[in-house]
């Protein structure tokens, strides 16, 4: 109801105000009506299907965000060339084996991989490594003549030079350093019977290989040199684990083997250490002395072949 004056009639001023409001509402409606001459620019653009985003305007709805790219899946690690198996080989005597994954530290092996056997020449890999690390720690460099002696110890398994070096580095004190530095758990020091009577297990043999490969044994300065020498083992000492691989792969594998007849026990002990890019392996055998060295050398290879993966 329009306001009325005291006489009951509508005031002219009230009528003018009401008319102005009505005109304003009509004009607003015309600006929003598509096709109207009073149509606003915003209404015309929305009417033609143009959104603020199409004009380059910024959307204020921050709940909508671009999708983050999915992370690339990590590549599967290369499998080891060996797998755990229960071997049933026709080998006289005792044998055991162990493989260490150098990437994870995981160890697989036979049920008796913690049992020990005398190392014979296999321990020469440590004797040389111990000398090189301690020499570098003392700020010294071996002479060319000394390096030649070390080469003969590793490549040719020279016993005379090994005995001299073993005495130089403290004899059984060196083996005590081996057990501590390489964190061996099964092995024993021979305090009076020399380096050949050092006792390692196949599991600790694999750990020794990793200790050499990661630079702990010989130190950062000499590790590459030692591994190169171990890849060039020749003559009677070139047998065993790496013979289970094709020639192209075998030449990349570092080895040090040991073989000795134990007249006191009437046994031959044959031991094999191998170091690959991602793994280390230890194999040990004890068998009747009348079977000769080649019996153990061949069976070390057969054990490795039996454990090889099919891929």
PDB file of C-alpha atoms in Angstrom:
ATOM      1  CA  UNK A   1       0.000   0.000   0.000  1.00  0.00           C
ATOM      2  CA  UNK A   2       1.404   3.421  -0.974  1.00  0.00           C
ATOM      3  CA  UNK A   3       1.734   5.873   1.849  1.00  0.00           C
ATOM      4  CA  UNK A   4      -1.153   8.253   2.184  1.00  0.00           C
ATOM      5  CA  UNK A   5      -1.357  11.774   3.673  1.00  0.00           C
ATOM      6  CA  UNK A   6      -3.727  12.585   6.382  1.00  0.00           C
ATOM      7  CA  UNK A   7      -6.498  13.290   3.790  1.00  0.00           C
ATOM      8  CA  UNK A   8      -6.212   9.607   2.598  1.00  0.00           C
ATOM      9  CA  UNK A   9      -4.593  10.353  -0.781  1.00  0.00           C
ATOM     10  CA  UNK A  10      -1.146   9.141  -1.936  1.00  0.00           C
ATOM     11  CA  UNK A  11       1.635  11.726  -1.645  1.00  0.00           C
ATOM     12  CA  UNK A  12       3.139  12.861  -5.009  1.00  0.00           C
ATOM     13  CA  UNK A  13       6.665  12.449  -3.635  1.00  0.00           C
ATOM     14  CA  UNK A  14       5.927   8.862  -2.698  1.00  0.00           C
ATOM     15  CA  UNK A  15       4.651   8.160  -6.197  1.00  0.00           C
ATOM     16  CA  UNK A  16       7.796   9.592  -7.779  1.00  0.00           C
ATOM     17  CA  UNK A  17      10.061   7.394  -5.565  1.00  0.00           C
ATOM     18  CA  UNK A  18       8.112   4.264  -6.394  1.00  0.00           C
ATOM     19  CA  UNK A  19       8.291   5.053 -10.116  1.00  0.00           C
ATOM     20  CA  UNK A  20      12.067   5.563  -9.968  1.00  0.00           C
ATOM     21  CA  UNK A  21      12.556   2.136  -8.312  1.00  0.00           C
ATOM     22  CA  UNK A  22      10.438   0.430 -10.943  1.00  0.00           C
ATOM     23  CA  UNK A  23      12.380   2.077 -13.806  1.00  0.00           C
ATOM     24  CA  UNK A  24      15.674   0.985 -12.241  1.00  0.00           C
ATOM     25  CA  UNK A  25      14.524  -2.623 -12.014  1.00  0.00           C
ATOM     26  CA  UNK A  26      13.446  -2.592 -15.649  1.00  0.00           C
ATOM     27  CA  UNK A  27      16.830  -1.224 -16.798  1.00  0.00           C
ATOM     28  CA  UNK A  28      18.762  -3.904 -14.827  1.00  0.00           C
ATOM     29  CA  UNK A  29      16.599  -6.612 -16.378  1.00  0.00           C
ATOM     30  CA  UNK A  30      17.263  -5.261 -19.874  1.00  0.00           C
ATOM     31  CA  UNK A  31      21.071  -5.332 -19.290  1.00  0.00           C
ATOM     32  CA  UNK A  32      20.911  -9.024 -18.427  1.00  0.00           C
ATOM     33  CA  UNK A  33      18.545  -9.937 -21.286  1.00  0.00           C
ATOM     34  CA  UNK A  34      20.518 -11.446 -24.275  1.00  0.00           C
ATOM     35  CA  UNK A  35      20.012  -9.407 -27.464  1.00  0.00           C
ATOM     36  CA  UNK A  36      18.859  -6.327 -25.572  1.00  0.00           C
ATOM     37  CA  UNK A  37      20.483  -2.993 -26.624  1.00  0.00           C
ATOM     38  CA  UNK A  38      21.262  -2.516 -22.942  1.00  0.00           C
ATOM     39  CA  UNK A  39      22.962  -5.946 -22.683  1.00  0.00           C
ATOM     40  CA  UNK A  40      26.186  -5.829 -20.612  1.00  0.00           C
ATOM     41  CA  UNK A  41      29.544  -7.069 -22.003  1.00  0.00           C
ATOM     42  CA  UNK A  42      29.831  -9.793 -19.319  1.00  0.00           C
ATOM     43  CA  UNK A  43      26.317 -11.092 -20.082  1.00  0.00           C
ATOM     44  CA  UNK A  44      26.994 -11.113 -23.820  1.00  0.00           C
ATOM     45  CA  UNK A  45      30.195 -13.132 -23.340  1.00  0.00           C
ATOM     46  CA  UNK A  46      28.553 -15.632 -21.008  1.00  0.00           C
ATOM     47  CA  UNK A  47      25.672 -15.891 -23.481  1.00  0.00           C
ATOM     48  CA  UNK A  48      28.112 -16.852 -26.249  1.00  0.00           C
ATOM     49  CA  UNK A  49      29.573 -19.606 -24.082  1.00  0.00           C
ATOM     50  CA  UNK A  50      32.766 -17.748 -23.061  1.00  0.00           C
ATOM     51  CA  UNK A  51      33.911 -18.368 -19.511  1.00  0.00           C
ATOM     52  CA  UNK A  52      36.375 -16.226 -17.592  1.00  0.00           C
ATOM     53  CA  UNK A  53      38.971 -18.960 -18.133  1.00  0.00           C
ATOM     54  CA  UNK A  54      38.432 -18.746 -21.932  1.00  0.00           C
ATOM     55  CA  UNK A  55      39.257 -15.037 -21.767  1.00  0.00           C
ATOM     56  CA  UNK A  56      42.380 -15.718 -19.752  1.00  0.00           C
ATOM     57  CA  UNK A  57      40.852 -14.614 -16.458  1.00  0.00           C
ATOM     58  CA  UNK A  58      42.061 -16.265 -13.281  1.00  0.00           C
ATOM     59  CA  UNK A  59      39.773 -18.770 -11.603  1.00  0.00           C
ATOM     60  CA  UNK A  60      39.432 -18.209  -7.889  1.00  0.00           C
ATOM     61  CA  UNK A  61      38.327 -21.782  -7.069  1.00  0.00           C
ATOM     62  CA  UNK A  62      41.520 -23.195  -5.543  1.00  0.00           C
ATOM     63  CA  UNK A  63      39.988 -26.594  -4.884  1.00  0.00           C
ATOM     64  CA  UNK A  64      40.764 -27.582  -8.489  1.00  0.00           C
ATOM     65  CA  UNK A  65      44.494 -28.349  -8.936  1.00  0.00           C
ATOM     66  CA  UNK A  66      46.443 -29.965 -11.757  1.00  0.00           C
ATOM     67  CA  UNK A  67      47.204 -33.670 -11.240  1.00  0.00           C
ATOM     68  CA  UNK A  68      50.767 -34.450 -10.169  1.00  0.00           C
ATOM     69  CA  UNK A  69      52.595 -36.847 -12.488  1.00  0.00           C
ATOM     70  CA  UNK A  70      52.784 -40.403 -11.152  1.00  0.00           C
ATOM     71  CA  UNK A  71      56.276 -41.359  -9.919  1.00  0.00           C
ATOM     72  CA  UNK A  72      58.162 -43.733 -12.166  1.00  0.00           C
ATOM     73  CA  UNK A  73      58.364 -47.251 -10.691  1.00  0.00           C
ATOM     74  CA  UNK A  74      61.798 -48.244  -9.403  1.00  0.00           C
ATOM     75  CA  UNK A  75      63.519 -50.688 -11.748  1.00  0.00           C
ATOM     76  CA  UNK A  76      63.753 -54.256 -10.501  1.00  0.00           C
ATOM     77  CA  UNK A  77      67.306 -55.121  -9.395  1.00  0.00           C
ATOM     78  CA  UNK A  78      69.196 -57.622 -11.497  1.00  0.00           C
ATOM     79  CA  UNK A  79      68.788 -61.094 -10.000  1.00  0.00           C
ATOM     80  CA  UNK A  80      71.826 -62.863  -8.617  1.00  0.00           C
ATOM     81  CA  UNK A  81      73.362 -65.500 -10.891  1.00  0.00           C
ATOM     82  CA  UNK A  82      72.857 -68.079  -8.122  1.00  0.00           C
ATOM     83  CA  UNK A  83      69.815 -69.328  -6.235  1.00  0.00           C
ATOM     84  CA  UNK A  84      69.361 -71.301  -3.054  1.00  0.00           C
ATOM     85  CA  UNK A  85      68.944 -75.001  -3.728  1.00  0.00           C
ATOM     86  CA  UNK A  86      69.315 -78.239  -1.848  1.00  0.00           C
ATOM     87  CA  UNK A  87      72.114 -79.912  -3.767  1.00  0.00           C
ATOM     88  CA  UNK A  88      72.353 -83.643  -4.074  1.00  0.00           C
ATOM     89  CA  UNK A  89      75.664 -84.007  -5.856  1.00  0.00           C
ATOM     90  CA  UNK A  90      77.613 -87.238  -5.738  1.00  0.00           C
ATOM     91  CA  UNK A  91      80.681 -85.812  -4.005  1.00  0.00           C
ATOM     92  CA  UNK A  92      82.676 -87.851  -1.505  1.00  0.00           C
ATOM     93  CA  UNK A  93      83.350 -86.050   1.742  1.00  0.00           C
ATOM     94  CA  UNK A  94      82.019 -82.698   2.945  1.00  0.00           C
ATOM     95  CA  UNK A  95      81.172 -79.588   0.979  1.00  0.00           C
ATOM     96  CA  UNK A  96      79.365 -76.332   1.729  1.00  0.00           C
ATOM     97  CA  UNK A  97      78.704 -73.035  -0.024  1.00  0.00           C
ATOM     98  CA  UNK A  98      77.491 -69.471   0.536  1.00  0.00           C
ATOM     99  CA  UNK A  99      76.577 -66.471  -1.646  1.00  0.00           C
ATOM    100  CA  UNK A 100      76.392 -62.859  -0.435  1.00  0.00           C
ATOM    101  CA  UNK A 101      74.336 -60.213  -2.260  1.00  0.00           C
ATOM    102  CA  UNK A 102      76.623 -57.159  -2.191  1.00  0.00           C
ATOM    103  CA  UNK A 103      73.683 -54.770  -2.677  1.00  0.00           C
ATOM    104  CA  UNK A 104      71.598 -55.908   0.292  1.00  0.00           C
ATOM    105  CA  UNK A 105      74.029 -57.905   2.420  1.00  0.00           C
ATOM    106  CA  UNK A 106      71.680 -60.896   2.277  1.00  0.00           C
ATOM    107  CA  UNK A 107      73.424 -64.273   2.517  1.00  0.00           C
ATOM    108  CA  UNK A 108      72.154 -67.596   1.195  1.00  0.00           C
ATOM    109  CA  UNK A 109      73.913 -70.904   1.532  1.00  0.00           C
ATOM    110  CA  UNK A 110      73.911 -74.544   2.478  1.00  0.00           C
ATOM    111  CA  UNK A 111      72.698 -75.595   5.909  1.00  0.00           C
ATOM    112  CA  UNK A 112      76.308 -76.039   7.038  1.00  0.00           C
ATOM    113  CA  UNK A 113      77.683 -72.780   5.608  1.00  0.00           C
ATOM    114  CA  UNK A 114      78.902 -71.773   9.098  1.00  0.00           C
ATOM    115  CA  UNK A 115      81.203 -74.802   9.469  1.00  0.00           C
ATOM    116  CA  UNK A 116      84.897 -74.069   9.047  1.00  0.00           C
ATOM    117  CA  UNK A 117      87.757 -75.562   7.060  1.00  0.00           C
ATOM    118  CA  UNK A 118      91.408 -74.612   6.672  1.00  0.00           C
ATOM    119  CA  UNK A 119      91.838 -72.014   3.945  1.00  0.00           C
ATOM    120  CA  UNK A 120      95.200 -72.877   2.418  1.00  0.00           C
ATOM    121  CA  UNK A 121      96.076 -70.289  -0.254  1.00  0.00           C
ATOM    122  CA  UNK A 122      92.655 -68.597  -0.260  1.00  0.00           C
ATOM    123  CA  UNK A 123      93.772 -66.531   2.754  1.00  0.00           C
ATOM    124  CA  UNK A 124      96.508 -64.899   0.639  1.00  0.00           C
ATOM    125  CA  UNK A 125      93.892 -62.466  -0.650  1.00  0.00           C
ATOM    126  CA  UNK A 126      93.589 -61.099   2.888  1.00  0.00           C
ATOM    127  CA  UNK A 127      97.329 -61.162   3.637  1.00  0.00           C
ATOM    128  CA  UNK A 128      98.014 -58.946   0.602  1.00  0.00           C
ATOM    129  CA  UNK A 129      95.031 -56.675   1.356  1.00  0.00           C
ATOM    130  CA  UNK A 130      96.094 -56.230   4.986  1.00  0.00           C
ATOM    131  CA  UNK A 131      99.620 -55.251   3.946  1.00  0.00           C
ATOM    132  CA  UNK A 132      98.404 -52.735   1.326  1.00  0.00           C
ATOM    133  CA  UNK A 133      95.895 -51.041   3.647  1.00  0.00           C
ATOM    134  CA  UNK A 134      98.318 -50.687   6.534  1.00  0.00           C
ATOM    135  CA  UNK A 135     101.080 -49.427   4.235  1.00  0.00           C
ATOM    136  CA  UNK A 136      98.778 -46.730   2.840  1.00  0.00           C
ATOM    137  CA  UNK A 137      97.590 -45.831   6.344  1.00  0.00           C
ATOM    138  CA  UNK A 138     101.234 -45.273   7.284  1.00  0.00           C
ATOM    139  CA  UNK A 139     101.614 -42.858   4.354  1.00  0.00           C
ATOM    140  CA  UNK A 140     103.922 -45.213   2.470  1.00  0.00           C
ATOM    141  CA  UNK A 141     103.888 -46.719  -1.026  1.00  0.00           C
ATOM    142  CA  UNK A 142     105.185 -50.213  -1.824  1.00  0.00           C
ATOM    143  CA  UNK A 143     108.206 -50.354  -4.115  1.00  0.00           C
ATOM    144  CA  UNK A 144     107.889 -51.833  -7.586  1.00  0.00           C
ATOM    145  CA  UNK A 145     109.771 -54.883  -6.339  1.00  0.00           C
ATOM    146  CA  UNK A 146     107.279 -55.302  -3.493  1.00  0.00           C
ATOM    147  CA  UNK A 147     104.325 -54.954  -5.839  1.00  0.00           C
ATOM    148  CA  UNK A 148     105.887 -57.639  -8.002  1.00  0.00           C
ATOM    149  CA  UNK A 149     106.040 -59.903  -4.939  1.00  0.00           C
ATOM    150  CA  UNK A 150     102.355 -59.242  -4.266  1.00  0.00           C
ATOM    151  CA  UNK A 151     101.485 -60.054  -7.870  1.00  0.00           C
ATOM    152  CA  UNK A 152     103.294 -63.386  -7.553  1.00  0.00           C
ATOM    153  CA  UNK A 153     101.383 -64.135  -4.352  1.00  0.00           C
ATOM    154  CA  UNK A 154      97.981 -63.442  -5.911  1.00  0.00           C
ATOM    155  CA  UNK A 155      98.391 -64.639  -9.504  1.00  0.00           C
ATOM    156  CA  UNK A 156     100.750 -67.560  -8.906  1.00  0.00           C
ATOM    157  CA  UNK A 157     100.082 -68.371  -5.221  1.00  0.00           C
ATOM    158  CA  UNK A 158     103.769 -68.124  -4.283  1.00  0.00           C
ATOM    159  CA  UNK A 159     104.156 -69.697  -0.827  1.00  0.00           C
ATOM    160  CA  UNK A 160     107.655 -68.406  -0.025  1.00  0.00           C
ATOM    161  CA  UNK A 161     106.697 -64.775  -0.628  1.00  0.00           C
ATOM    162  CA  UNK A 162     103.454 -65.297   1.303  1.00  0.00           C
ATOM    163  CA  UNK A 163     105.335 -66.575   4.353  1.00  0.00           C
ATOM    164  CA  UNK A 164     107.656 -63.564   4.289  1.00  0.00           C
ATOM    165  CA  UNK A 165     104.758 -61.121   3.989  1.00  0.00           C
ATOM    166  CA  UNK A 166     102.747 -62.899   6.684  1.00  0.00           C
ATOM    167  CA  UNK A 167     105.648 -62.514   9.107  1.00  0.00           C
ATOM    168  CA  UNK A 168     106.065 -58.843   8.139  1.00  0.00           C
ATOM    169  CA  UNK A 169     102.436 -57.994   9.009  1.00  0.00           C
ATOM    170  CA  UNK A 170     102.413 -59.759  12.379  1.00  0.00           C
ATOM    171  CA  UNK A 171     101.325 -63.323  11.551  1.00  0.00           C
ATOM    172  CA  UNK A 172      98.251 -64.266  13.622  1.00  0.00           C
ATOM    173  CA  UNK A 173      97.694 -60.593  14.528  1.00  0.00           C
ATOM    174  CA  UNK A 174      96.769 -60.085  10.881  1.00  0.00           C
ATOM    175  CA  UNK A 175      94.097 -62.803  11.069  1.00  0.00           C
ATOM    176  CA  UNK A 176      92.697 -61.179  14.212  1.00  0.00           C
ATOM    177  CA  UNK A 177      92.382 -57.964  12.200  1.00  0.00           C
ATOM    178  CA  UNK A 178      90.566 -59.925   9.498  1.00  0.00           C
ATOM    179  CA  UNK A 179      87.966 -61.257  11.925  1.00  0.00           C
ATOM    180  CA  UNK A 180      87.386 -57.794  13.399  1.00  0.00           C
ATOM    181  CA  UNK A 181      87.564 -55.587  10.313  1.00  0.00           C
ATOM    182  CA  UNK A 182      85.497 -57.843   8.049  1.00  0.00           C
ATOM    183  CA  UNK A 183      83.068 -58.795  10.839  1.00  0.00           C
ATOM    184  CA  UNK A 184      83.506 -62.550  10.498  1.00  0.00           C
ATOM    185  CA  UNK A 185      81.495 -64.681  12.902  1.00  0.00           C
ATOM    186  CA  UNK A 186      82.519 -68.305  12.325  1.00  0.00           C
ATOM    187  CA  UNK A 187      86.246 -68.222  11.719  1.00  0.00           C
ATOM    188  CA  UNK A 188      89.272 -68.962  13.894  1.00  0.00           C
ATOM    189  CA  UNK A 189      92.878 -67.849  14.197  1.00  0.00           C
ATOM    190  CA  UNK A 190      95.638 -70.417  13.971  1.00  0.00           C
ATOM    191  CA  UNK A 191      98.130 -69.008  16.469  1.00  0.00           C
ATOM    192  CA  UNK A 192     101.023 -71.342  15.792  1.00  0.00           C
ATOM    193  CA  UNK A 193     100.475 -73.296  12.588  1.00  0.00           C
ATOM    194  CA  UNK A 194     100.717 -70.483  10.013  1.00  0.00           C
ATOM    195  CA  UNK A 195      98.483 -68.764   7.487  1.00  0.00           C
ATOM    196  CA  UNK A 196      97.476 -71.986   5.711  1.00  0.00           C
ATOM    197  CA  UNK A 197      95.773 -73.295   8.869  1.00  0.00           C
ATOM    198  CA  UNK A 198      93.493 -70.270   9.239  1.00  0.00           C
ATOM    199  CA  UNK A 199      89.911 -71.550   9.492  1.00  0.00           C
ATOM    200  CA  UNK A 200      87.100 -69.861   7.578  1.00  0.00           C
ATOM    201  CA  UNK A 201      83.548 -70.941   6.887  1.00  0.00           C
ATOM    202  CA  UNK A 202      81.943 -70.634   3.438  1.00  0.00           C
ATOM    203  CA  UNK A 203      79.786 -67.849   4.891  1.00  0.00           C
ATOM    204  CA  UNK A 204      82.821 -65.952   6.180  1.00  0.00           C
ATOM    205  CA  UNK A 205      84.600 -66.590   2.879  1.00  0.00           C
ATOM    206  CA  UNK A 206      81.784 -64.749   1.103  1.00  0.00           C
ATOM    207  CA  UNK A 207      82.074 -61.976   3.710  1.00  0.00           C
ATOM    208  CA  UNK A 208      85.834 -61.760   3.088  1.00  0.00           C
ATOM    209  CA  UNK A 209      85.091 -61.343  -0.612  1.00  0.00           C
ATOM    210  CA  UNK A 210      82.709 -58.482   0.123  1.00  0.00           C
ATOM    211  CA  UNK A 211      85.248 -56.925   2.502  1.00  0.00           C
ATOM    212  CA  UNK A 212      87.746 -56.871  -0.374  1.00  0.00           C
ATOM    213  CA  UNK A 213      85.213 -55.660  -2.934  1.00  0.00           C
ATOM    214  CA  UNK A 214      83.896 -52.714  -0.881  1.00  0.00           C
ATOM    215  CA  UNK A 215      87.394 -51.393  -0.149  1.00  0.00           C
ATOM    216  CA  UNK A 216      87.507 -52.221   3.553  1.00  0.00           C
ATOM    217  CA  UNK A 217      90.248 -54.848   3.346  1.00  0.00           C
ATOM    218  CA  UNK A 218      92.817 -53.143   1.117  1.00  0.00           C
ATOM    219  CA  UNK A 219      91.657 -49.543   1.563  1.00  0.00           C
ATOM    220  CA  UNK A 220      90.524 -47.070  -1.110  1.00  0.00           C
ATOM    221  CA  UNK A 221      93.956 -46.636  -2.664  1.00  0.00           C
ATOM    222  CA  UNK A 222      94.665 -50.302  -3.465  1.00  0.00           C
ATOM    223  CA  UNK A 223      91.309 -52.060  -3.839  1.00  0.00           C
ATOM    224  CA  UNK A 224      91.104 -51.707  -7.611  1.00  0.00           C
ATOM    225  CA  UNK A 225      94.702 -52.924  -7.973  1.00  0.00           C
ATOM    226  CA  UNK A 226      94.010 -55.994  -5.829  1.00  0.00           C
ATOM    227  CA  UNK A 227      90.793 -56.893  -7.663  1.00  0.00           C
ATOM    228  CA  UNK A 228      92.593 -56.565 -11.002  1.00  0.00           C
ATOM    229  CA  UNK A 229      95.299 -58.947  -9.769  1.00  0.00           C
ATOM    230  CA  UNK A 230      92.668 -61.415  -8.576  1.00  0.00           C
ATOM    231  CA  UNK A 231      91.100 -61.369 -12.037  1.00  0.00           C
ATOM    232  CA  UNK A 232      94.441 -62.448 -13.449  1.00  0.00           C
ATOM    233  CA  UNK A 233      94.952 -65.561 -11.320  1.00  0.00           C
ATOM    234  CA  UNK A 234      96.620 -68.099 -13.583  1.00  0.00           C
ATOM    235  CA  UNK A 235      98.075 -71.562 -13.734  1.00  0.00           C
ATOM    236  CA  UNK A 236      97.092 -74.147 -11.127  1.00  0.00           C
ATOM    237  CA  UNK A 237      95.054 -71.633  -9.144  1.00  0.00           C
ATOM    238  CA  UNK A 238      92.669 -70.792 -11.976  1.00  0.00           C
ATOM    239  CA  UNK A 239      89.751 -73.124 -11.293  1.00  0.00           C
ATOM    240  CA  UNK A 240      86.396 -73.280  -9.575  1.00  0.00           C
ATOM    241  CA  UNK A 241      83.542 -70.798  -9.427  1.00  0.00           C
ATOM    242  CA  UNK A 242      84.296 -68.539 -12.368  1.00  0.00           C
ATOM    243  CA  UNK A 243      84.664 -71.578 -14.640  1.00  0.00           C
ATOM    244  CA  UNK A 244      80.893 -71.965 -14.281  1.00  0.00           C
ATOM    245  CA  UNK A 245      80.418 -68.733 -16.298  1.00  0.00           C
ATOM    246  CA  UNK A 246      80.822 -67.984 -20.013  1.00  0.00           C
ATOM    247  CA  UNK A 247      84.308 -66.729 -20.867  1.00  0.00           C
ATOM    248  CA  UNK A 248      83.194 -63.093 -21.351  1.00  0.00           C
ATOM    249  CA  UNK A 249      81.747 -63.000 -17.835  1.00  0.00           C
ATOM    250  CA  UNK A 250      84.441 -65.131 -16.232  1.00  0.00           C
ATOM    251  CA  UNK A 251      87.210 -62.659 -17.033  1.00  0.00           C
ATOM    252  CA  UNK A 252      85.421 -59.995 -14.943  1.00  0.00           C
ATOM    253  CA  UNK A 253      85.273 -62.215 -11.836  1.00  0.00           C
ATOM    254  CA  UNK A 254      88.048 -61.895  -9.238  1.00  0.00           C
ATOM    255  CA  UNK A 255      89.106 -65.132  -7.530  1.00  0.00           C
ATOM    256  CA  UNK A 256      91.495 -66.646  -5.006  1.00  0.00           C
ATOM    257  CA  UNK A 257      91.473 -70.381  -4.402  1.00  0.00           C
ATOM    258  CA  UNK A 258      93.199 -72.706  -1.966  1.00  0.00           C
ATOM    259  CA  UNK A 259      94.176 -76.377  -2.137  1.00  0.00           C
ATOM    260  CA  UNK A 260      96.243 -78.490   0.235  1.00  0.00           C
ATOM    261  CA  UNK A 261      96.628 -82.089   1.354  1.00  0.00           C
ATOM    262  CA  UNK A 262      96.273 -82.521   5.115  1.00  0.00           C
ATOM    263  CA  UNK A 263      98.221 -85.660   5.954  1.00  0.00           C
ATOM    264  CA  UNK A 264      97.300 -85.401   9.615  1.00  0.00           C
ATOM    265  CA  UNK A 265      93.600 -85.589   8.729  1.00  0.00           C
ATOM    266  CA  UNK A 266      94.187 -87.717   5.589  1.00  0.00           C
ATOM    267  CA  UNK A 267      92.099 -85.178   3.677  1.00  0.00           C
ATOM    268  CA  UNK A 268      92.457 -82.698   0.859  1.00  0.00           C
ATOM    269  CA  UNK A 269      90.936 -79.276   1.475  1.00  0.00           C
ATOM    270  CA  UNK A 270      89.906 -77.245  -1.572  1.00  0.00           C
ATOM    271  CA  UNK A 271      88.424 -73.751  -1.203  1.00  0.00           C
ATOM    272  CA  UNK A 272      87.101 -71.241  -3.707  1.00  0.00           C
ATOM    273  CA  UNK A 273      86.473 -67.491  -3.363  1.00  0.00           C
ATOM    274  CA  UNK A 274      84.925 -65.448  -6.181  1.00  0.00           C
ATOM    275  CA  UNK A 275      83.887 -61.786  -6.407  1.00  0.00           C
ATOM    276  CA  UNK A 276      81.385 -60.594  -9.013  1.00  0.00           C
ATOM    277  CA  UNK A 277      79.824 -57.182  -9.622  1.00  0.00           C
ATOM    278  CA  UNK A 278      76.861 -57.770  -7.292  1.00  0.00           C
ATOM    279  CA  UNK A 279      77.835 -60.908  -5.373  1.00  0.00           C
ATOM    280  CA  UNK A 280      80.562 -62.870  -3.635  1.00  0.00           C
ATOM    281  CA  UNK A 281      80.732 -66.615  -3.168  1.00  0.00           C
ATOM    282  CA  UNK A 282      82.578 -69.125  -1.027  1.00  0.00           C
ATOM    283  CA  UNK A 283      82.772 -72.886  -1.611  1.00  0.00           C
ATOM    284  CA  UNK A 284      84.694 -75.350   0.573  1.00  0.00           C
ATOM    285  CA  UNK A 285      85.351 -79.083   0.249  1.00  0.00           C
ATOM    286  CA  UNK A 286      87.042 -81.784   2.350  1.00  0.00           C
ATOM    287  CA  UNK A 287      87.454 -85.299   0.947  1.00  0.00           C
ATOM    288  CA  UNK A 288      89.736 -88.364   1.122  1.00  0.00           C
ATOM    289  CA  UNK A 289      93.368 -87.606   0.344  1.00  0.00           C
ATOM    290  CA  UNK A 290      93.677 -90.339  -2.281  1.00  0.00           C
ATOM    291  CA  UNK A 291      91.305 -88.521  -4.673  1.00  0.00           C
ATOM    292  CA  UNK A 292      93.825 -85.813  -5.543  1.00  0.00           C
ATOM    293  CA  UNK A 293      93.511 -82.066  -6.063  1.00  0.00           C
ATOM    294  CA  UNK A 294      91.617 -82.106  -9.333  1.00  0.00           C
ATOM    295  CA  UNK A 295      88.678 -83.885  -7.719  1.00  0.00           C
ATOM    296  CA  UNK A 296      88.014 -80.896  -5.485  1.00  0.00           C
ATOM    297  CA  UNK A 297      88.815 -78.329  -8.169  1.00  0.00           C
ATOM    298  CA  UNK A 298      86.311 -79.891 -10.572  1.00  0.00           C
ATOM    299  CA  UNK A 299      83.637 -80.233  -7.896  1.00  0.00           C
ATOM    300  CA  UNK A 300      83.995 -76.608  -6.828  1.00  0.00           C
ATOM    301  CA  UNK A 301      83.028 -75.702 -10.390  1.00  0.00           C
ATOM    302  CA  UNK A 302      80.197 -78.262 -10.411  1.00  0.00           C
ATOM    303  CA  UNK A 303      78.730 -76.813  -7.217  1.00  0.00           C
ATOM    304  CA  UNK A 304      78.712 -73.332  -8.758  1.00  0.00           C
ATOM    305  CA  UNK A 305      77.161 -74.677 -11.960  1.00  0.00           C
ATOM    306  CA  UNK A 306      74.431 -76.472 -10.001  1.00  0.00           C
ATOM    307  CA  UNK A 307      73.539 -73.235  -8.200  1.00  0.00           C
ATOM    308  CA  UNK A 308      73.488 -71.038 -11.307  1.00  0.00           C
ATOM    309  CA  UNK A 309      70.132 -69.553 -12.217  1.00  0.00           C
ATOM    310  CA  UNK A 310      68.601 -70.600 -15.508  1.00  0.00           C
ATOM    311  CA  UNK A 311      68.377 -67.002 -16.806  1.00  0.00           C
TER     312      UNK A 311
END
